[in-house]
RNA sequence: GCGGCUAUAGUUCAGUUGGUUAGAACGCUUGACUGUGAAUCAAGAGGUCGUGGGUUCAAGUCCCACUAGCCGCCCCA
């Protein structure tokens, strides 16, 4: 334990004003886009009953849940009856099961709240972090997947991302690949772990690890590679040579060609597998339905995407960045048609996606993608205080400007004017309003533009409009 | 959860094989400046060397644990 008691708990963070501004900017864009797609807001408690969460995320997930001990006289039992929520999807499923009759036939909700995982902190990875979820419940149509891809693409484009890829796969396709290759039920989980990282370890690594883990024998692995060797091909990284004169249109076309090439190959390999055929049909539909949406050319079908959360049943999605050094995904999702059924006893089809706020912020900060002025301007104008006698007058001016809708900082002490300017400069406040004895006699205020250094004296009642229409 | 590297003033870093009062640059504070910041000059403040233990006559320097950061696994947002 840190003896320096002022540090936040492990994996948790304090957000200073500049941090909060960045976070709120990103959240604002996300919320605005989600609203535009007809999603409605939902909030749920930080704490859930422990049985609501346990068993929904697989072995690994259970370990990472933040459990809360029973309280008071029951504390000594060492038992946990509550837990901090691990994601926003399971609480959503609980809400839908609880309020089924009050919710519309198709429930589209977004939710932007923190979740907690007892994971090891790393870059872009914390124990308390925000997820920005969109989900649609009540429909099995692939239009839902397409809409979600469109909304996510829209958000990322509006934030200024140019190089993201939505990787798409389908649980049934994965099952098909494994079953057609003769992988036994109990080896399938192992096989998925290896296949999921096939891009990183390459063709040789894929072959080696599949044999090491006993998924295939030395002989049968060749069969597998004959049919599915392409699994090791590029997954999130650049998929094709980008020419000097690269255009989005060119990239989109390349992506579409790559998708159909993959699908054609797989559909002949899986034509004996019912589930696999279904999965391929679903993926084709999602791609078709994205033709005329912001997601066009941004979706990359890739059969090696697996994803760990155990509740997915159909399409699975993950967003990665093409360029740069951030390897982790910045979001993920998929279809989970029987999660609500675990609470309700009756299945409700569902599909959703989650963007990771802090990963987006890590990348945006590194790439300097935040609008200028977001961090640097706590106020539009600072009003100076000339001396003890004039404080009231300064407060009056500040009040007038605030009433006119400006963000106004009032220097709190009757300090030397030089210090007041220095303070405004250091805080990045663009204008300083000086209210000295001379100005007061003339019924004027001196306004200084801190960027250009220009200064002019204006009638007191005109200050707000002059500031608003200031030019150089 | 596992392995490797790192941690010295607000910031970026020096600090020789463990040896007296731990340094620099920039930043910060105060003054020269007349009613005005980012320029120049002068002076000044600021570190129990990430935290806690241990080895030693002696520890920023060696050992251990913890915390944070980077890299690689596992997993994921």
CSV table of C-alpha atoms in Angstrom, one decimal, chain A residues 24-217:
chain,number,residue,atom,x,y,z
A,24,UNK,CA,-16.6,16.2,-21.4
A,25,UNK,CA,-15.7,17.2,-24.9
A,26,UNK,CA,-15.5,13.5,-26.0
A,27,UNK,CA,-18.6,12.5,-24.1
A,28,UNK,CA,-20.5,15.5,-25.6
A,29,UNK,CA,-19.7,14.3,-29.1
A,30,UNK,CA,-20.7,10.7,-28.4
A,31,UNK,CA,-23.9,11.7,-26.7
A,32,UNK,CA,-24.9,14.0,-29.5
A,33,UNK,CA,-24.3,11.4,-32.2
A,34,UNK,CA,-26.1,8.7,-30.2
A,35,UNK,CA,-29.1,10.9,-29.7
A,36,UNK,CA,-29.2,11.6,-33.4
A,37,UNK,CA,-29.6,7.9,-34.0
A,38,UNK,CA,-32.6,7.8,-31.8
A,39,UNK,CA,-31.0,6.3,-28.7
A,40,UNK,CA,-32.3,7.2,-25.3
A,41,UNK,CA,-30.2,7.7,-22.1
A,42,UNK,CA,-30.1,5.2,-19.3
A,43,UNK,CA,-28.3,5.1,-16.0
A,44,UNK,CA,-28.0,2.3,-13.5
A,45,UNK,CA,-26.4,1.9,-10.0
A,46,UNK,CA,-22.6,1.4,-9.6
A,47,UNK,CA,-23.4,-1.5,-7.4
A,48,UNK,CA,-25.2,-4.7,-8.5
A,49,UNK,CA,-26.2,-7.8,-6.5
A,50,UNK,CA,-23.3,-10.2,-7.0
A,51,UNK,CA,-25.4,-12.9,-8.5
A,52,UNK,CA,-26.4,-10.5,-11.3
A,53,UNK,CA,-22.8,-10.4,-12.5
A,54,UNK,CA,-21.3,-13.7,-11.6
A,55,UNK,CA,-21.1,-16.2,-14.5
A,56,UNK,CA,-21.8,-13.7,-17.2
A,57,UNK,CA,-18.3,-12.9,-18.3
A,58,UNK,CA,-16.6,-16.3,-18.3
A,59,UNK,CA,-13.9,-17.6,-16.0
A,60,UNK,CA,-11.5,-14.7,-16.4
A,61,UNK,CA,-14.3,-12.2,-15.9
A,62,UNK,CA,-15.4,-13.7,-12.6
A,63,UNK,CA,-11.9,-13.1,-11.2
A,64,UNK,CA,-11.9,-9.5,-12.2
A,65,UNK,CA,-15.2,-8.4,-10.6
A,66,UNK,CA,-14.8,-6.0,-7.7
A,67,UNK,CA,-16.7,-7.7,-4.9
A,68,UNK,CA,-18.1,-5.9,-1.9
A,69,UNK,CA,-18.1,-7.6,1.5
A,70,UNK,CA,-21.2,-7.9,3.6
A,71,UNK,CA,-21.4,-5.1,6.1
A,72,UNK,CA,-21.9,-4.6,9.8
A,73,UNK,CA,-22.2,-7.8,11.9
A,74,UNK,CA,-22.1,-9.9,8.7
A,75,UNK,CA,-18.7,-8.5,7.7
A,76,UNK,CA,-16.8,-11.2,9.6
A,77,UNK,CA,-18.3,-13.9,7.3
A,78,UNK,CA,-16.0,-12.6,4.6
A,79,UNK,CA,-18.8,-13.2,2.1
A,80,UNK,CA,-19.6,-10.7,-0.7
A,81,UNK,CA,-23.2,-10.0,-1.6
A,82,UNK,CA,-22.7,-7.0,-3.9
A,83,UNK,CA,-20.2,-6.0,-6.6
A,84,UNK,CA,-19.3,-3.0,-8.7
A,85,UNK,CA,-20.6,-3.3,-12.2
A,86,UNK,CA,-18.2,-4.9,-14.6
A,87,UNK,CA,-19.7,-3.5,-17.8
A,88,UNK,CA,-23.0,-1.8,-18.8
A,89,UNK,CA,-24.4,-4.6,-20.9
A,90,UNK,CA,-25.3,-7.0,-18.1
A,91,UNK,CA,-27.0,-4.2,-16.0
A,92,UNK,CA,-28.9,-3.3,-19.2
A,93,UNK,CA,-30.1,-6.9,-19.6
A,94,UNK,CA,-31.3,-6.8,-16.0
A,95,UNK,CA,-33.1,-3.6,-16.5
A,96,UNK,CA,-34.9,-4.9,-19.6
A,97,UNK,CA,-35.9,-8.0,-17.7
A,98,UNK,CA,-37.3,-5.9,-14.9
A,99,UNK,CA,-39.1,-3.3,-16.9
A,100,UNK,CA,-40.0,-5.2,-20.0
A,101,UNK,CA,-43.6,-4.0,-20.0
A,102,UNK,CA,-42.7,-0.3,-19.6
A,103,UNK,CA,-40.1,-0.3,-22.4
A,104,UNK,CA,-40.9,0.1,-26.1
A,105,UNK,CA,-40.9,-2.9,-28.4
A,106,UNK,CA,-37.5,-1.9,-29.7
A,107,UNK,CA,-35.5,-0.4,-26.9
A,108,UNK,CA,-32.5,1.7,-28.1
A,109,UNK,CA,-30.5,3.1,-25.2
A,110,UNK,CA,-27.1,4.7,-24.7
A,111,UNK,CA,-25.3,4.7,-21.4
A,112,UNK,CA,-22.1,6.6,-20.4
A,113,UNK,CA,-21.0,5.6,-17.0
A,114,UNK,CA,-17.9,4.1,-15.2
A,115,UNK,CA,-17.3,0.4,-14.7
A,116,UNK,CA,-14.8,-1.3,-12.5
A,117,UNK,CA,-12.5,-4.2,-13.1
A,118,UNK,CA,-9.8,-5.6,-10.7
A,119,UNK,CA,-7.3,-5.7,-13.6
A,120,UNK,CA,-3.7,-4.8,-13.7
A,121,UNK,CA,-3.4,-1.1,-14.7
A,122,UNK,CA,-1.5,-0.3,-17.8
A,123,UNK,CA,-1.5,2.3,-20.6
A,124,UNK,CA,-5.1,3.1,-21.4
A,125,UNK,CA,-6.2,0.5,-18.9
A,126,UNK,CA,-7.6,1.4,-15.5
A,127,UNK,CA,-9.6,-0.2,-12.7
A,128,UNK,CA,-12.2,2.5,-13.0
A,129,UNK,CA,-13.0,3.5,-16.5
A,130,UNK,CA,-15.9,4.9,-18.6
A,131,UNK,CA,-17.7,2.9,-21.2
A,132,UNK,CA,-20.0,4.6,-23.7
A,133,UNK,CA,-22.5,1.9,-24.7
A,134,UNK,CA,-25.2,1.8,-27.4
A,135,UNK,CA,-27.5,-1.2,-27.6
A,136,UNK,CA,-30.7,-2.1,-29.4
A,137,UNK,CA,-33.0,-4.7,-27.8
A,138,UNK,CA,-36.0,-6.5,-29.4
A,139,UNK,CA,-34.9,-7.1,-32.9
A,140,UNK,CA,-33.0,-9.9,-34.7
A,141,UNK,CA,-32.6,-7.8,-37.8
A,142,UNK,CA,-29.1,-7.1,-39.1
A,143,UNK,CA,-30.3,-3.6,-39.6
A,144,UNK,CA,-29.4,-3.2,-35.9
A,145,UNK,CA,-25.8,-4.2,-36.4
A,146,UNK,CA,-25.6,-1.9,-39.4
A,147,UNK,CA,-27.1,1.0,-37.4
A,148,UNK,CA,-24.6,0.4,-34.6
A,149,UNK,CA,-21.7,0.4,-37.0
A,150,UNK,CA,-22.9,3.6,-38.5
A,151,UNK,CA,-23.3,5.3,-35.2
A,152,UNK,CA,-19.8,4.3,-34.1
A,153,UNK,CA,-18.3,5.4,-37.4
A,154,UNK,CA,-20.1,8.7,-37.1
A,155,UNK,CA,-18.7,9.3,-33.6
A,156,UNK,CA,-15.1,8.4,-34.5
A,157,UNK,CA,-15.2,10.6,-37.6
A,158,UNK,CA,-16.7,13.5,-35.7
A,159,UNK,CA,-13.9,13.2,-33.1
A,160,UNK,CA,-11.4,13.4,-36.0
A,161,UNK,CA,-10.3,9.7,-36.4
A,162,UNK,CA,-9.4,8.9,-39.9
A,163,UNK,CA,-7.9,5.5,-39.6
A,164,UNK,CA,-10.3,3.3,-37.6
A,165,UNK,CA,-11.5,-0.1,-38.7
A,166,UNK,CA,-14.5,-1.9,-37.4
A,167,UNK,CA,-13.5,-5.6,-37.4
A,168,UNK,CA,-16.5,-7.9,-37.9
A,169,UNK,CA,-16.9,-11.6,-37.3
A,170,UNK,CA,-19.6,-14.0,-36.3
A,171,UNK,CA,-19.6,-16.6,-33.5
A,172,UNK,CA,-21.2,-19.1,-35.8
A,173,UNK,CA,-18.4,-18.7,-38.4
A,174,UNK,CA,-15.8,-19.4,-35.7
A,175,UNK,CA,-17.7,-22.4,-34.6
A,176,UNK,CA,-18.0,-23.6,-38.2
A,177,UNK,CA,-14.3,-23.2,-38.8
A,178,UNK,CA,-13.5,-25.2,-35.7
A,179,UNK,CA,-16.0,-27.9,-36.2
A,180,UNK,CA,-15.3,-28.4,-39.9
A,181,UNK,CA,-11.6,-28.8,-38.9
A,182,UNK,CA,-12.5,-31.4,-36.3
A,183,UNK,CA,-11.6,-29.5,-33.2
A,184,UNK,CA,-13.3,-31.1,-30.2
A,185,UNK,CA,-15.6,-29.2,-28.0
A,186,UNK,CA,-13.2,-28.9,-25.1
A,187,UNK,CA,-10.3,-27.6,-27.3
A,188,UNK,CA,-12.4,-24.9,-29.0
A,189,UNK,CA,-11.8,-22.3,-26.3
A,190,UNK,CA,-8.0,-22.9,-26.6
A,191,UNK,CA,-8.2,-22.7,-30.3
A,192,UNK,CA,-10.1,-19.4,-30.2
A,193,UNK,CA,-7.4,-17.8,-28.0
A,194,UNK,CA,-4.7,-18.7,-30.5
A,195,UNK,CA,-6.8,-17.7,-33.5
A,196,UNK,CA,-7.6,-14.4,-31.9
A,197,UNK,CA,-4.0,-13.4,-31.8
A,198,UNK,CA,-3.1,-15.0,-35.1
A,199,UNK,CA,-2.4,-11.6,-36.7
A,200,UNK,CA,0.2,-10.8,-34.0
A,201,UNK,CA,2.0,-14.2,-34.0
A,202,UNK,CA,1.8,-14.7,-37.8
A,203,UNK,CA,1.4,-17.9,-39.8
A,204,UNK,CA,4.2,-19.8,-38.2
A,205,UNK,CA,3.2,-18.8,-34.7
A,206,UNK,CA,-0.3,-19.8,-35.3
A,207,UNK,CA,0.7,-23.2,-36.5
A,208,UNK,CA,3.1,-23.7,-33.6
A,209,UNK,CA,0.7,-22.6,-30.9
A,210,UNK,CA,-2.2,-24.7,-32.3
A,211,UNK,CA,0.0,-27.8,-32.0
A,212,UNK,CA,1.5,-26.8,-28.6
A,213,UNK,CA,-2.0,-26.4,-27.1
A,214,UNK,CA,-3.0,-29.8,-28.6
A,215,UNK,CA,-5.7,-28.4,-30.8
A,216,UNK,CA,-4.2,-30.2,-33.8
A,217,UNK,CA,-1.6,-32.9,-34.3
